[in-house]
Structures are given as C-alpha cells and as structure tokens.
C-alpha cells in the first residue's frame, strides 16, 4: 500500500478511537456533571420535584447525549479533512525528497528543496540541501582538479615532445637534451607525488608518526638545508632559537618548513632577509617565516593555498632554481592540519609572513601541561 492511503487510514483510525473514547468518557461522567443541577431543581420545586427527578435526569442525559451525537458527524468530518491535509503534506514532502534524491544520484547537484517551516520535515529538507551543496562543491573541485592537472601536464609534455623531435632530427646533441629531459621528468614525478600526497592528506589518509619533537632540531635542520642556497642567491637567512617542544611528525614538519623557506627564497630579492623564529602562546607553538619580498595582494592571500593557484601567472615553474608542482602550499596546510595545527599567511608592503602552528608539549616531551 502506498504511503498516502496508509497515513490517511492511520489518521482516520486515530480519529475514530478519539471519538469513541469521547463518547465513552461522556457517558461515564455526564451524571456527575448534571447531578448538581438536578438537585437544585428538585429543591426549588419541593415535593413535586422529587417525583419528577427521574424524568429530569433522563431528560438532561438525553439532551446532552443528543448534542454529542449531533456534533459527532461534524467533528468527524473536520478531523477527516485535517487528516487528509496533513497526510498530503507529509506525502508531498517525502515525494519531493525522493525526487531530489533521484536527481542527486543522477548528477543534478544543483537541485535544492524548499525549506519552509520549522518542523522535522523542514529540517530534513535543509539537511538534504546541505548534502547537495557539499556534493556540488566536491564535483566542482573534481572538475577543476582534472582541468588543472591537464593544464600542468601540457607544458612538460610539450617540452618533452620538442626535445625528442630535436634529438631525432639531430638539431640538438644528446648531451644538451638529456638534462632538459631529466628536468621535465623530475617535474612530472614531483607533480604525481604531490597530488597523491595532498589528496591523501586532505582525506586524512596520511600515515603520521607523531612524537615530541624539540623545535630547535627543526630549526637546525632548516638552517643546515637552506644556508648554502640562500647564500648563493644573496639572501640572508636568520634562524632563531627555542627550547620549546611540539607534538608533530618530524619529517612532515620539516617538509612544511622546507616549503615555506623555499617559497620565501623565491620571492625575496637579493639583499633581502628571511627570518625563521619561534613564538610560544599558551599550548601552541608557532614557527614563523618572514621575508622582505614584494608581498601578496589581499585578493590572492587566501587562495594561495588552493591547488595550482599562482599569484603571478607569468612566473615559470622553474624559477628560482626549483621545480614546483603548484600544490606545495596546499600540501603544507593539509599536513599542518593533520598534525592538529594550522598554516596561515599574512602579507603587506614589507613582505609576507607564514605561520606554522603546532601543539606544544612540556620541555622534554613529557606531556601537554607546560611550555618553555
């Protein structure tokens, strides 16, 4: 049986039960209601009233019962109409939800349901719309990602084709072509690795080995890794010191810092300064990378964490001596959040500041009660 007739029959059954209960209760309680009035009438009439008492009681009971029976059809009709309207409203809402679900399953992610009302059906419609909006965003991200990956692949593939044709035609010697081909292959490998990593990190599928890590160890590793490269570019790297400890995966935390320092070097002109320092606030430890570059415009500031987003479209992926996949900051923020931290960016005319926040632990890594 369909939902509508089942709902209507259930409502009608409830109406019949209510009316039957009303008649039963009325028959049982009516004597108590009119008995007081009969007693008053008997006392007012005196001796003749006592003789008429049975007739008075029977007349009063018959009048009240008749009034109830007369009102019963109208009450039943009103209740049936109310049941009909209520059942139709419920069935209409369920039908809309069913149609919306079918549309959603068919890929119509822009489908929305009306959200009027404050009852559970309206809450269900709102939850459906939130689900549809989330799926629509996922689909948009998927389409965008496919387009962006295709765009990123076109350049190295075109370069590889050009080099292979030049090599086949004898226009370039193998010794000159080999490094260029190796560079393009490195880019493709880096792109594949970063895409896999950012997808797993955003989905929460990256294996992390969290442990208490001395911040000074991260600072020393960053200084040792980038000192020569910064010196070759004519950029000063200043690394502070700290006795704080953080709860993190040392390899992934070092990867995030490496990405930030590499980007800072790319955007800081010769003679500039990049500073890596530590700020402790409550139970949070912030590793702050500041540069004296040109800064980032406000409209680009938050979007720099999107996949393949570049502030300067003219900047090549090989600029500053590195091979970038375009998802470095996306990977960095995803890893930071997987370690219960975050990665934020600020910028102005004097340069940019990237802040990696990680949960702190007491000195020595014993627990989260105090920080240095």
Coordinates of C-alpha atoms in Angstrom, one line a residue, residues 60-265:
X60 CA -30.9 16.0 31.0
X61 CA -28.9 12.9 30.0
X62 CA -30.8 12.6 26.7
X63 CA -30.2 16.2 25.8
X64 CA -26.5 16.0 26.4
X65 CA -26.2 12.7 24.7
X66 CA -28.1 14.0 21.7
X67 CA -26.0 17.1 21.5
X68 CA -22.9 14.9 21.5
X69 CA -24.3 12.6 18.8
X70 CA -25.4 15.6 16.7
X71 CA -21.9 17.2 16.9
X72 CA -20.1 13.8 16.2
X73 CA -20.5 13.9 12.4
X74 CA -19.2 17.4 12.1
X75 CA -16.3 16.6 14.4
X76 CA -15.5 13.5 12.4
X77 CA -15.7 15.5 9.1
X78 CA -13.4 18.2 10.4
X79 CA -10.9 15.6 11.7
X80 CA -11.0 13.7 8.4
X81 CA -10.3 16.8 6.4
X82 CA -7.4 17.6 8.8
X83 CA -6.1 14.1 8.4
X84 CA -6.3 14.4 4.6
X85 CA -4.4 17.7 4.5
X86 CA -1.7 16.5 7.0
X87 CA -1.2 13.2 5.1
X88 CA -0.9 15.1 1.8
X89 CA 1.6 17.5 3.2
X90 CA 3.8 14.6 4.6
X91 CA 3.5 12.6 1.3
X92 CA 4.3 15.7 -0.8
X93 CA 7.5 16.4 1.3
X94 CA 8.5 12.7 1.0
X95 CA 7.9 12.8 -2.7
X96 CA 10.0 15.9 -3.1
X97 CA 12.8 14.3 -1.1
X98 CA 12.6 11.2 -3.2
X99 CA 12.7 13.1 -6.5
X100 CA 15.5 15.2 -5.2
X101 CA 17.5 12.1 -4.2
X102 CA 17.0 10.7 -7.7
X103 CA 18.1 13.9 -9.2
X104 CA 21.2 14.0 -6.9
X105 CA 22.0 10.4 -7.8
X106 CA 21.8 11.4 -11.5
X107 CA 24.3 14.1 -11.1
X108 CA 22.0 17.1 -10.7
X109 CA 23.9 18.6 -7.7
X110 CA 22.3 22.0 -8.1
X111 CA 19.0 20.5 -7.0
X112 CA 17.5 22.1 -3.9
X113 CA 14.3 21.5 -1.8
X114 CA 12.1 24.2 -0.4
X115 CA 12.9 24.8 3.3
X116 CA 9.7 26.4 4.6
X117 CA 8.6 25.6 8.1
X118 CA 10.2 24.7 11.4
X119 CA 9.3 21.0 11.8
X120 CA 11.3 17.9 11.2
X121 CA 10.3 17.8 7.5
X122 CA 11.8 21.3 7.1
X123 CA 15.0 20.1 8.9
X124 CA 15.2 17.1 6.6
X125 CA 14.9 19.5 3.6
X126 CA 17.7 21.7 5.0
X127 CA 19.9 18.7 5.6
X128 CA 19.3 17.5 2.1
X129 CA 20.2 20.9 0.7
X130 CA 23.4 20.9 2.7
X131 CA 24.3 17.5 1.4
X132 CA 23.6 18.6 -2.2
X133 CA 25.7 21.7 -1.7
X134 CA 28.6 19.6 -0.4
X135 CA 28.4 17.2 -3.3
X136 CA 28.2 20.1 -5.7
X137 CA 31.5 21.5 -4.2
X138 CA 33.1 18.1 -4.4
X139 CA 32.1 17.8 -8.1
X140 CA 33.3 21.3 -8.9
X141 CA 36.6 20.5 -7.2
X142 CA 36.9 17.3 -9.1
X143 CA 36.3 19.0 -12.5
X144 CA 38.7 21.9 -11.5
X145 CA 41.4 19.4 -10.4
X146 CA 41.1 17.5 -13.7
X147 CA 41.4 20.7 -15.7
X148 CA 44.3 22.0 -13.6
X149 CA 46.2 18.7 -13.8
X150 CA 45.7 18.7 -17.6
X151 CA 46.9 22.2 -17.8
X152 CA 50.0 21.5 -15.7
X153 CA 50.8 18.4 -17.8
X154 CA 50.6 20.2 -21.1
X155 CA 53.8 22.2 -20.6
X156 CA 56.2 19.4 -19.7
X157 CA 54.7 17.0 -22.3
X158 CA 55.1 19.7 -25.0
X159 CA 58.7 20.2 -23.9
X160 CA 59.4 16.5 -23.9
X161 CA 58.0 16.2 -27.4
X162 CA 60.1 19.1 -28.6
X163 CA 63.3 17.7 -27.1
X164 CA 62.6 14.2 -28.6
X165 CA 61.9 15.7 -32.0
X166 CA 65.0 17.8 -31.8
X167 CA 67.0 14.8 -30.8
X168 CA 65.5 12.6 -33.6
X169 CA 66.2 15.3 -36.2
X170 CA 69.8 15.8 -35.0
X171 CA 69.1 19.5 -34.2
X172 CA 70.4 19.1 -30.6
X173 CA 73.1 16.8 -29.3
X174 CA 72.2 14.2 -26.7
X175 CA 74.4 15.8 -24.1
X176 CA 72.3 19.0 -24.3
X177 CA 68.9 17.3 -24.5
X178 CA 69.5 14.8 -21.6
X179 CA 69.5 17.4 -18.8
X180 CA 66.4 19.1 -20.1
X181 CA 64.5 15.8 -20.4
X182 CA 65.6 14.9 -16.9
X183 CA 64.3 18.2 -15.6
X184 CA 60.9 17.7 -17.2
X185 CA 60.7 14.1 -15.9
X186 CA 61.5 15.4 -12.4
X187 CA 58.7 17.8 -12.6
X188 CA 56.3 15.1 -13.7
X189 CA 57.4 12.9 -10.8
X190 CA 57.1 15.7 -8.3
X191 CA 53.6 16.6 -9.6
X192 CA 52.4 13.0 -9.2
X193 CA 53.9 12.7 -5.7
X194 CA 52.4 16.0 -4.5
X195 CA 49.0 15.3 -6.0
X196 CA 48.9 11.9 -4.3
X197 CA 50.1 13.4 -1.0
X198 CA 47.7 16.3 -1.0
X199 CA 44.7 14.1 -1.8
X200 CA 45.7 11.6 1.0
X201 CA 46.4 14.4 3.5
X202 CA 43.0 16.2 2.8
X203 CA 41.2 12.8 3.2
X204 CA 43.1 12.1 6.4
X205 CA 44.9 9.0 4.9
X206 CA 48.5 10.1 5.5
X207 CA 50.4 8.0 8.0
X208 CA 51.9 10.3 10.6
X209 CA 54.3 9.3 13.4
X210 CA 53.5 11.9 16.0
X211 CA 56.1 12.4 18.7
X212 CA 57.5 15.0 21.0
X213 CA 60.0 17.0 18.9
X214 CA 62.4 19.7 20.0
X215 CA 61.8 22.8 18.0
X216 CA 65.5 23.5 18.0
X217 CA 66.0 20.3 16.0
X218 CA 63.6 21.6 13.3
X219 CA 65.4 25.0 13.2
X220 CA 68.8 23.4 13.0
X221 CA 67.8 21.1 10.1
X222 CA 66.2 24.0 8.2
X223 CA 69.3 26.2 8.7
X224 CA 71.6 23.4 7.5
X225 CA 69.5 22.6 4.5
X226 CA 69.0 26.1 3.2
X227 CA 72.1 28.1 4.3
X228 CA 74.0 27.4 1.1
X229 CA 71.1 28.0 -1.3
X230 CA 70.3 31.3 0.4
X231 CA 73.9 32.5 0.3
X232 CA 74.1 31.7 -3.4
X233 CA 71.0 33.8 -4.0
X234 CA 72.4 36.7 -1.9
X235 CA 69.5 36.4 0.6
X236 CA 70.2 36.4 4.4
X237 CA 68.6 33.6 6.4
X238 CA 68.2 34.3 10.0
X239 CA 67.1 31.4 12.2
X240 CA 66.2 31.9 15.9
X241 CA 66.4 29.5 18.8
X242 CA 63.9 27.9 21.1
X243 CA 63.7 25.4 23.9
X244 CA 60.1 24.6 23.2
X245 CA 58.9 21.1 22.1
X246 CA 56.0 20.3 19.8
X247 CA 53.8 17.2 19.1
X248 CA 54.4 16.5 15.4
X249 CA 55.8 14.2 12.8
X250 CA 59.4 15.5 12.5
X251 CA 59.7 14.5 8.8
X252 CA 56.3 16.2 7.8
X253 CA 57.0 19.3 10.0
X254 CA 60.4 19.6 8.3
X255 CA 58.7 19.2 4.9
X256 CA 56.3 22.1 5.7
X257 CA 59.1 24.3 6.8
X258 CA 61.1 23.5 3.7
X259 CA 58.2 24.5 1.5
X260 CA 57.9 27.8 3.3
X261 CA 61.6 28.6 3.2
X262 CA 61.8 27.6 -0.5
X263 CA 58.9 30.0 -1.3
X264 CA 60.4 32.7 0.7
X265 CA 63.7 32.4 -1.1

